[in-house]
Amino acid sequence: MKKLFTILSFATLTTFAGYGQNPNSGVMQATTQLKTFTVSENGKEKQYSVKVMERRKYTMEFNSKDKGMVDKDRKPSAAYITKLVAIDSDADNDYDEYMVLKYKGSEKNNLEVVQTDKGFDITVNDKTMHYDILENNYFIDKKSKEFFIIEEFESK
């Protein structure tokens, strides 16, 4: 009986110790937006869709007044935000182009996808990126160039 109790105790402690060692990565999976727009090309309406998927990674920062203490208070920190923007400009089920937008933001950053005459705009607070669906290219305002990091690729 003593051996059975020892084995069960060891198994229980091992389980809880392993569970306690699981680190909190500070990664939050956020929302996915899907919007469908139309644009006029040579007098014909062309429909396209934009899907935005988000990933946020929060860094851990501590208050400077708690330096040297064992129990430190966390202070709010900016998140590193990665958005995958998938663009489907034809009638098939596959997305044609992908862009990865990266920027440092906070919980207050709201991304908006807004239709324009030639495509769409992605706006985060007062920073804007324009995408021309007919030309398949993007451009960024001068004041937003330091904010966005963009990687673009096609699916083929």
mmCIF file with all atom_site columns, C-alpha atoms in Angstrom:
data_model
loop_
_atom_site.group_PDB
_atom_site.id
_atom_site.type_symbol
_atom_site.label_atom_id
_atom_site.label_alt_id
_atom_site.label_comp_id
_atom_site.label_asym_id
_atom_site.label_entity_id
_atom_site.label_seq_id
_atom_site.pdbx_PDB_ins_code
_atom_site.Cartn_x
_atom_site.Cartn_y
_atom_site.Cartn_z
_atom_site.occupancy
_atom_site.B_iso_or_equiv
_atom_site.pdbx_formal_charge
_atom_site.auth_seq_id
_atom_site.auth_comp_id
_atom_site.auth_asym_id
_atom_site.auth_atom_id
_atom_site.pdbx_PDB_model_num
ATOM 1   C CA . MET A 1 1   ? 0.000   0.000  0.000   1.00 0.00 ? 1   MET A CA 1
ATOM 2   C CA . LYS A 1 2   ? 2.888   2.330  0.818   1.00 0.00 ? 2   LYS A CA 1
ATOM 3   C CA . LYS A 1 3   ? 4.420   1.716  -2.625  1.00 0.00 ? 3   LYS A CA 1
ATOM 4   C CA . LEU A 1 4   ? 1.091   2.443  -4.352  1.00 0.00 ? 4   LEU A CA 1
ATOM 5   C CA . PHE A 1 5   ? 0.746   5.717  -2.419  1.00 0.00 ? 5   PHE A CA 1
ATOM 6   C CA . THR A 1 6   ? 4.339   6.679  -3.336  1.00 0.00 ? 6   THR A CA 1
ATOM 7   C CA . ILE A 1 7   ? 3.756   5.955  -7.040  1.00 0.00 ? 7   ILE A CA 1
ATOM 8   C CA . LEU A 1 8   ? 0.478   7.936  -7.123  1.00 0.00 ? 8   LEU A CA 1
ATOM 9   C CA . SER A 1 9   ? 2.075   10.851 -5.242  1.00 0.00 ? 9   SER A CA 1
ATOM 10  C CA . PHE A 1 10  ? 5.017   10.925 -7.646  1.00 0.00 ? 10  PHE A CA 1
ATOM 11  C CA . ALA A 1 11  ? 2.690   10.824 -10.682 1.00 0.00 ? 11  ALA A CA 1
ATOM 12  C CA . THR A 1 12  ? 0.545   13.638 -9.282  1.00 0.00 ? 12  THR A CA 1
ATOM 13  C CA . LEU A 1 13  ? 3.531   15.853 -8.462  1.00 0.00 ? 13  LEU A CA 1
ATOM 14  C CA . THR A 1 14  ? 5.074   15.234 -11.874 1.00 0.00 ? 14  THR A CA 1
ATOM 15  C CA . THR A 1 15  ? 1.814   16.166 -13.586 1.00 0.00 ? 15  THR A CA 1
ATOM 16  C CA . PHE A 1 16  ? 1.399   19.404 -11.629 1.00 0.00 ? 16  PHE A CA 1
ATOM 17  C CA . ALA A 1 17  ? 5.078   20.332 -12.002 1.00 0.00 ? 17  ALA A CA 1
ATOM 18  C CA . GLY A 1 18  ? 4.874   19.849 -15.764 1.00 0.00 ? 18  GLY A CA 1
ATOM 19  C CA . TYR A 1 19  ? 1.693   21.913 -15.935 1.00 0.00 ? 19  TYR A CA 1
ATOM 20  C CA . GLY A 1 20  ? 3.268   24.671 -13.852 1.00 0.00 ? 20  GLY A CA 1
ATOM 21  C CA . GLN A 1 21  ? 6.254   24.886 -16.185 1.00 0.00 ? 21  GLN A CA 1
ATOM 22  C CA . ASN A 1 22  ? 4.054   25.717 -19.186 1.00 0.00 ? 22  ASN A CA 1
ATOM 23  C CA . PRO A 1 23  ? 5.077   29.327 -20.066 1.00 0.00 ? 23  PRO A CA 1
ATOM 24  C CA . ASN A 1 24  ? 2.564   32.003 -20.949 1.00 0.00 ? 24  ASN A CA 1
ATOM 25  C CA . SER A 1 25  ? 3.781   33.150 -24.343 1.00 0.00 ? 25  SER A CA 1
ATOM 26  C CA . GLY A 1 26  ? 1.821   36.398 -24.414 1.00 0.00 ? 26  GLY A CA 1
ATOM 27  C CA . VAL A 1 27  ? 0.391   35.643 -27.877 1.00 0.00 ? 27  VAL A CA 1
ATOM 28  C CA . MET A 1 28  ? -3.241  36.415 -28.585 1.00 0.00 ? 28  MET A CA 1
ATOM 29  C CA . GLN A 1 29  ? -5.090  35.203 -31.644 1.00 0.00 ? 29  GLN A CA 1
ATOM 30  C CA . ALA A 1 30  ? -7.549  37.914 -32.545 1.00 0.00 ? 30  ALA A CA 1
ATOM 31  C CA . THR A 1 31  ? -10.324 38.392 -35.040 1.00 0.00 ? 31  THR A CA 1
ATOM 32  C CA . THR A 1 32  ? -10.557 37.616 -38.721 1.00 0.00 ? 32  THR A CA 1
ATOM 33  C CA . GLN A 1 33  ? -12.321 40.108 -41.002 1.00 0.00 ? 33  GLN A CA 1
ATOM 34  C CA . LEU A 1 34  ? -13.764 39.239 -44.399 1.00 0.00 ? 34  LEU A CA 1
ATOM 35  C CA . LYS A 1 35  ? -15.085 42.004 -46.644 1.00 0.00 ? 35  LYS A CA 1
ATOM 36  C CA . THR A 1 36  ? -16.314 41.899 -50.231 1.00 0.00 ? 36  THR A CA 1
ATOM 37  C CA . PHE A 1 37  ? -16.110 44.958 -52.481 1.00 0.00 ? 37  PHE A CA 1
ATOM 38  C CA . THR A 1 38  ? -16.707 45.857 -56.123 1.00 0.00 ? 38  THR A CA 1
ATOM 39  C CA . VAL A 1 39  ? -14.638 48.007 -58.448 1.00 0.00 ? 39  VAL A CA 1
ATOM 40  C CA . SER A 1 40  ? -15.419 49.256 -61.948 1.00 0.00 ? 40  SER A CA 1
ATOM 41  C CA . GLU A 1 41  ? -13.038 47.948 -64.631 1.00 0.00 ? 41  GLU A CA 1
ATOM 42  C CA . ASN A 1 42  ? -13.697 49.053 -68.232 1.00 0.00 ? 42  ASN A CA 1
ATOM 43  C CA . GLY A 1 43  ? -17.338 49.741 -67.396 1.00 0.00 ? 43  GLY A CA 1
ATOM 44  C CA . LYS A 1 44  ? -17.875 46.313 -65.796 1.00 0.00 ? 44  LYS A CA 1
ATOM 45  C CA . GLU A 1 45  ? -18.246 45.628 -62.116 1.00 0.00 ? 45  GLU A CA 1
ATOM 46  C CA . LYS A 1 46  ? -15.520 43.376 -60.739 1.00 0.00 ? 46  LYS A CA 1
ATOM 47  C CA . GLN A 1 47  ? -16.003 41.790 -57.335 1.00 0.00 ? 47  GLN A CA 1
ATOM 48  C CA . TYR A 1 48  ? -13.108 41.050 -54.972 1.00 0.00 ? 48  TYR A CA 1
ATOM 49  C CA . SER A 1 49  ? -12.758 40.067 -51.347 1.00 0.00 ? 49  SER A CA 1
ATOM 50  C CA . VAL A 1 50  ? -10.257 40.980 -48.654 1.00 0.00 ? 50  VAL A CA 1
ATOM 51  C CA . LYS A 1 51  ? -9.613  38.760 -45.657 1.00 0.00 ? 51  LYS A CA 1
ATOM 52  C CA . VAL A 1 52  ? -7.575  40.092 -42.710 1.00 0.00 ? 52  VAL A CA 1
ATOM 53  C CA . MET A 1 53  ? -6.231  37.734 -40.053 1.00 0.00 ? 53  MET A CA 1
ATOM 54  C CA . GLU A 1 54  ? -4.487  39.092 -36.992 1.00 0.00 ? 54  GLU A CA 1
ATOM 55  C CA . ARG A 1 55  ? -1.861  37.911 -34.520 1.00 0.00 ? 55  ARG A CA 1
ATOM 56  C CA . ARG A 1 56  ? -0.650  39.958 -31.553 1.00 0.00 ? 56  ARG A CA 1
ATOM 57  C CA . LYS A 1 57  ? 2.393   39.296 -29.431 1.00 0.00 ? 57  LYS A CA 1
ATOM 58  C CA . TYR A 1 58  ? 2.775   41.169 -26.183 1.00 0.00 ? 58  TYR A CA 1
ATOM 59  C CA . THR A 1 59  ? 6.123   41.789 -24.544 1.00 0.00 ? 59  THR A CA 1
ATOM 60  C CA . MET A 1 60  ? 6.473   41.710 -20.800 1.00 0.00 ? 60  MET A CA 1
ATOM 61  C CA . GLU A 1 61  ? 7.615   44.963 -19.221 1.00 0.00 ? 61  GLU A CA 1
ATOM 62  C CA . PHE A 1 62  ? 7.859   45.815 -15.549 1.00 0.00 ? 62  PHE A CA 1
ATOM 63  C CA . ASN A 1 63  ? 7.535   49.076 -13.650 1.00 0.00 ? 63  ASN A CA 1
ATOM 64  C CA . SER A 1 64  ? 10.924  50.677 -13.070 1.00 0.00 ? 64  SER A CA 1
ATOM 65  C CA . LYS A 1 65  ? 10.014  51.440 -9.429  1.00 0.00 ? 65  LYS A CA 1
ATOM 66  C CA . ASP A 1 66  ? 9.941   47.667 -8.745  1.00 0.00 ? 66  ASP A CA 1
ATOM 67  C CA . LYS A 1 67  ? 13.545  47.100 -9.865  1.00 0.00 ? 67  LYS A CA 1
ATOM 68  C CA . GLY A 1 68  ? 15.278  44.578 -7.608  1.00 0.00 ? 68  GLY A CA 1
ATOM 69  C CA . MET A 1 69  ? 12.010  43.319 -6.093  1.00 0.00 ? 69  MET A CA 1
ATOM 70  C CA . VAL A 1 70  ? 10.807  39.734 -6.271  1.00 0.00 ? 70  VAL A CA 1
ATOM 71  C CA . ASP A 1 71  ? 7.138   40.516 -6.989  1.00 0.00 ? 71  ASP A CA 1
ATOM 72  C CA . LYS A 1 72  ? 7.054   43.066 -9.772  1.00 0.00 ? 72  LYS A CA 1
ATOM 73  C CA . ASP A 1 73  ? 4.038   44.794 -11.246 1.00 0.00 ? 73  ASP A CA 1
ATOM 74  C CA . ARG A 1 74  ? 3.606   44.633 -15.004 1.00 0.00 ? 74  ARG A CA 1
ATOM 75  C CA . LYS A 1 75  ? 3.069   47.812 -16.938 1.00 0.00 ? 75  LYS A CA 1
ATOM 76  C CA . PRO A 1 76  ? 1.017   48.016 -20.113 1.00 0.00 ? 76  PRO A CA 1
ATOM 77  C CA . SER A 1 77  ? 3.186   47.481 -23.162 1.00 0.00 ? 77  SER A CA 1
ATOM 78  C CA . ALA A 1 78  ? 2.672   47.849 -26.880 1.00 0.00 ? 78  ALA A CA 1
ATOM 79  C CA . ALA A 1 79  ? 1.888   44.726 -28.864 1.00 0.00 ? 79  ALA A CA 1
ATOM 80  C CA . TYR A 1 80  ? 3.718   43.576 -31.971 1.00 0.00 ? 80  TYR A CA 1
ATOM 81  C CA . ILE A 1 81  ? 0.869   43.125 -34.428 1.00 0.00 ? 81  ILE A CA 1
ATOM 82  C CA . THR A 1 82  ? 1.030   40.996 -37.562 1.00 0.00 ? 82  THR A CA 1
ATOM 83  C CA . LYS A 1 83  ? -1.840  41.092 -40.060 1.00 0.00 ? 83  LYS A CA 1
ATOM 84  C CA . LEU A 1 84  ? -2.131  38.688 -42.974 1.00 0.00 ? 84  LEU A CA 1
ATOM 85  C CA . VAL A 1 85  ? -4.170  40.312 -45.752 1.00 0.00 ? 85  VAL A CA 1
ATOM 86  C CA . ALA A 1 86  ? -5.449  37.872 -48.380 1.00 0.00 ? 86  ALA A CA 1
ATOM 87  C CA . ILE A 1 87  ? -6.904  39.276 -51.614 1.00 0.00 ? 87  ILE A CA 1
ATOM 88  C CA . ASP A 1 88  ? -9.108  37.306 -53.992 1.00 0.00 ? 88  ASP A CA 1
ATOM 89  C CA . SER A 1 89  ? -9.767  39.244 -57.201 1.00 0.00 ? 89  SER A CA 1
ATOM 90  C CA . ASP A 1 90  ? -11.405 36.517 -59.284 1.00 0.00 ? 90  ASP A CA 1
ATOM 91  C CA . ALA A 1 91  ? -14.286 34.083 -58.878 1.00 0.00 ? 91  ALA A CA 1
ATOM 92  C CA . ASP A 1 92  ? -12.350 31.017 -57.697 1.00 0.00 ? 92  ASP A CA 1
ATOM 93  C CA . ASN A 1 93  ? -11.966 29.728 -54.124 1.00 0.00 ? 93  ASN A CA 1
ATOM 94  C CA . ASP A 1 94  ? -8.254  30.552 -53.857 1.00 0.00 ? 94  ASP A CA 1
ATOM 95  C CA . TYR A 1 95  ? -6.778  33.849 -52.748 1.00 0.00 ? 95  TYR A CA 1
ATOM 96  C CA . ASP A 1 96  ? -4.564  35.454 -55.391 1.00 0.00 ? 96  ASP A CA 1
ATOM 97  C CA . GLU A 1 97  ? -2.281  37.694 -53.366 1.00 0.00 ? 97  GLU A CA 1
ATOM 98  C CA . TYR A 1 98  ? -1.127  37.906 -49.779 1.00 0.00 ? 98  TYR A CA 1
ATOM 99  C CA . MET A 1 99  ? 0.440   40.736 -47.810 1.00 0.00 ? 99  MET A CA 1
ATOM 100 C CA . VAL A 1 100 ? 1.845   40.693 -44.319 1.00 0.00 ? 100 VAL A CA 1
ATOM 101 C CA . LEU A 1 101 ? 1.535   43.985 -42.427 1.00 0.00 ? 101 LEU A CA 1
ATOM 102 C CA . LYS A 1 102 ? 3.594   44.374 -39.283 1.00 0.00 ? 102 LYS A CA 1
ATOM 103 C CA . TYR A 1 103 ? 3.529   47.255 -36.859 1.00 0.00 ? 103 TYR A CA 1
ATOM 104 C CA . LYS A 1 104 ? 3.904   48.069 -33.206 1.00 0.00 ? 104 LYS A CA 1
ATOM 105 C CA . GLY A 1 105 ? 0.651   49.112 -31.676 1.00 0.00 ? 105 GLY A CA 1
ATOM 106 C CA . SER A 1 106 ? -1.538  48.832 -28.644 1.00 0.00 ? 106 SER A CA 1
ATOM 107 C CA . GLU A 1 107 ? -4.935  47.435 -27.768 1.00 0.00 ? 107 GLU A CA 1
ATOM 108 C CA . LYS A 1 108 ? -6.516  50.691 -28.940 1.00 0.00 ? 108 LYS A CA 1
ATOM 109 C CA . ASN A 1 109 ? -5.363  50.213 -32.541 1.00 0.00 ? 109 ASN A CA 1
ATOM 110 C CA . ASN A 1 110 ? -8.342  49.490 -34.762 1.00 0.00 ? 110 ASN A CA 1
ATOM 111 C CA . LEU A 1 111 ? -7.710  48.308 -38.289 1.00 0.00 ? 111 LEU A CA 1
ATOM 112 C CA . GLU A 1 112 ? -10.286 49.372 -40.847 1.00 0.00 ? 112 GLU A CA 1
ATOM 113 C CA . VAL A 1 113 ? -10.600 48.146 -44.419 1.00 0.00 ? 113 VAL A CA 1
ATOM 114 C CA . VAL A 1 114 ? -12.436 50.758 -46.481 1.00 0.00 ? 114 VAL A CA 1
ATOM 115 C CA . GLN A 1 115 ? -13.408 50.594 -50.151 1.00 0.00 ? 115 GLN A CA 1
ATOM 116 C CA . THR A 1 116 ? -12.048 53.219 -52.551 1.00 0.00 ? 116 THR A CA 1
ATOM 117 C CA . ASP A 1 117 ? -12.612 53.871 -56.276 1.00 0.00 ? 117 ASP A CA 1
ATOM 118 C CA . LYS A 1 118 ? -9.664  51.700 -57.355 1.00 0.00 ? 118 LYS A CA 1
ATOM 119 C CA . GLY A 1 119 ? -9.386  49.243 -54.472 1.00 0.00 ? 119 GLY A CA 1
ATOM 120 C CA . PHE A 1 120 ? -9.261  49.597 -50.723 1.00 0.00 ? 120 PHE A CA 1
ATOM 121 C CA . ASP A 1 121 ? -7.483  51.403 -47.914 1.00 0.00 ? 121 ASP A CA 1
ATOM 122 C CA . ILE A 1 122 ? -6.182  49.851 -44.720 1.00 0.00 ? 122 ILE A CA 1
ATOM 123 C CA . THR A 1 123 ? -6.203  52.376 -41.898 1.00 0.00 ? 123 THR A CA 1
ATOM 124 C CA . VAL A 1 124 ? -4.755  51.974 -38.413 1.00 0.00 ? 124 VAL A CA 1
ATOM 125 C CA . ASN A 1 125 ? -5.488  55.102 -36.375 1.00 0.00 ? 125 ASN A CA 1
ATOM 126 C CA . ASP A 1 126 ? -4.195  57.904 -38.648 1.00 0.00 ? 126 ASP A CA 1
ATOM 127 C CA . LYS A 1 127 ? -1.811  55.694 -40.695 1.00 0.00 ? 127 LYS A CA 1
ATOM 128 C CA . THR A 1 128 ? -3.015  54.569 -44.144 1.00 0.00 ? 128 THR A CA 1
ATOM 129 C CA . MET A 1 129 ? -1.971  52.067 -46.793 1.00 0.00 ? 129 MET A CA 1
ATOM 130 C CA . HIS A 1 130 ? -3.700  52.206 -50.207 1.00 0.00 ? 130 HIS A CA 1
ATOM 131 C CA . TYR A 1 131 ? -4.123  49.117 -52.399 1.00 0.00 ? 131 TYR A CA 1
ATOM 132 C CA . ASP A 1 132 ? -5.055  49.389 -56.090 1.00 0.00 ? 132 ASP A CA 1
ATOM 133 C CA . ILE A 1 133 ? -6.857  46.164 -57.054 1.00 0.00 ? 133 ILE A CA 1
ATOM 134 C CA . LEU A 1 134 ? -6.722  46.907 -60.804 1.00 0.00 ? 134 LEU A CA 1
ATOM 135 C CA . GLU A 1 135 ? -2.939  47.491 -60.833 1.00 0.00 ? 135 GLU A CA 1
ATOM 136 C CA . ASN A 1 136 ? -2.194  44.946 -58.052 1.00 0.00 ? 136 ASN A CA 1
ATOM 137 C CA . ASN A 1 137 ? 0.058   47.335 -56.156 1.00 0.00 ? 137 ASN A CA 1
ATOM 138 C CA . TYR A 1 138 ? 0.074   49.301 -52.939 1.00 0.00 ? 138 TYR A CA 1
ATOM 139 C CA . PHE A 1 139 ? 1.437   52.608 -51.739 1.00 0.00 ? 139 PHE A CA 1
ATOM 140 C CA . ILE A 1 140 ? 1.806   54.210 -48.347 1.00 0.00 ? 140 ILE A CA 1
ATOM 141 C CA . ASP A 1 141 ? 1.503   57.856 -47.328 1.00 0.00 ? 141 ASP A CA 1
ATOM 142 C CA . LYS A 1 142 ? 4.718   59.603 -46.252 1.00 0.00 ? 142 LYS A CA 1
ATOM 143 C CA . LYS A 1 143 ? 3.588   59.891 -42.645 1.00 0.00 ? 143 LYS A CA 1
ATOM 144 C CA . SER A 1 144 ? 2.849   56.133 -42.549 1.00 0.00 ? 144 SER A CA 1
ATOM 145 C CA . LYS A 1 145 ? 6.091   54.811 -44.118 1.00 0.00 ? 145 LYS A CA 1
ATOM 146 C CA . GLU A 1 146 ? 7.837   54.342 -40.769 1.00 0.00 ? 146 GLU A CA 1
ATOM 147 C CA . PHE A 1 147 ? 4.777   52.652 -39.251 1.00 0.00 ? 147 PHE A CA 1
ATOM 148 C CA . PHE A 1 148 ? 4.046   49.744 -41.613 1.00 0.00 ? 148 PHE A CA 1
ATOM 149 C CA . ILE A 1 149 ? 6.412   46.927 -42.554 1.00 0.00 ? 149 ILE A CA 1
ATOM 150 C CA . ILE A 1 150 ? 4.997   45.109 -45.599 1.00 0.00 ? 150 ILE A CA 1
ATOM 151 C CA . GLU A 1 151 ? 5.849   41.793 -47.201 1.00 0.00 ? 151 GLU A CA 1
ATOM 152 C CA . GLU A 1 152 ? 3.943   40.861 -50.339 1.00 0.00 ? 152 GLU A CA 1
ATOM 153 C CA . PHE A 1 153 ? 3.687   37.538 -52.172 1.00 0.00 ? 153 PHE A CA 1
ATOM 154 C CA . GLU A 1 154 ? 1.422   35.759 -54.666 1.00 0.00 ? 154 GLU A CA 1
ATOM 155 C CA . SER A 1 155 ? -0.080  32.291 -54.530 1.00 0.00 ? 155 SER A CA 1
ATOM 156 C CA . LYS A 1 156 ? 0.744   30.247 -57.601 1.00 0.00 ? 156 LYS A CA 1
#
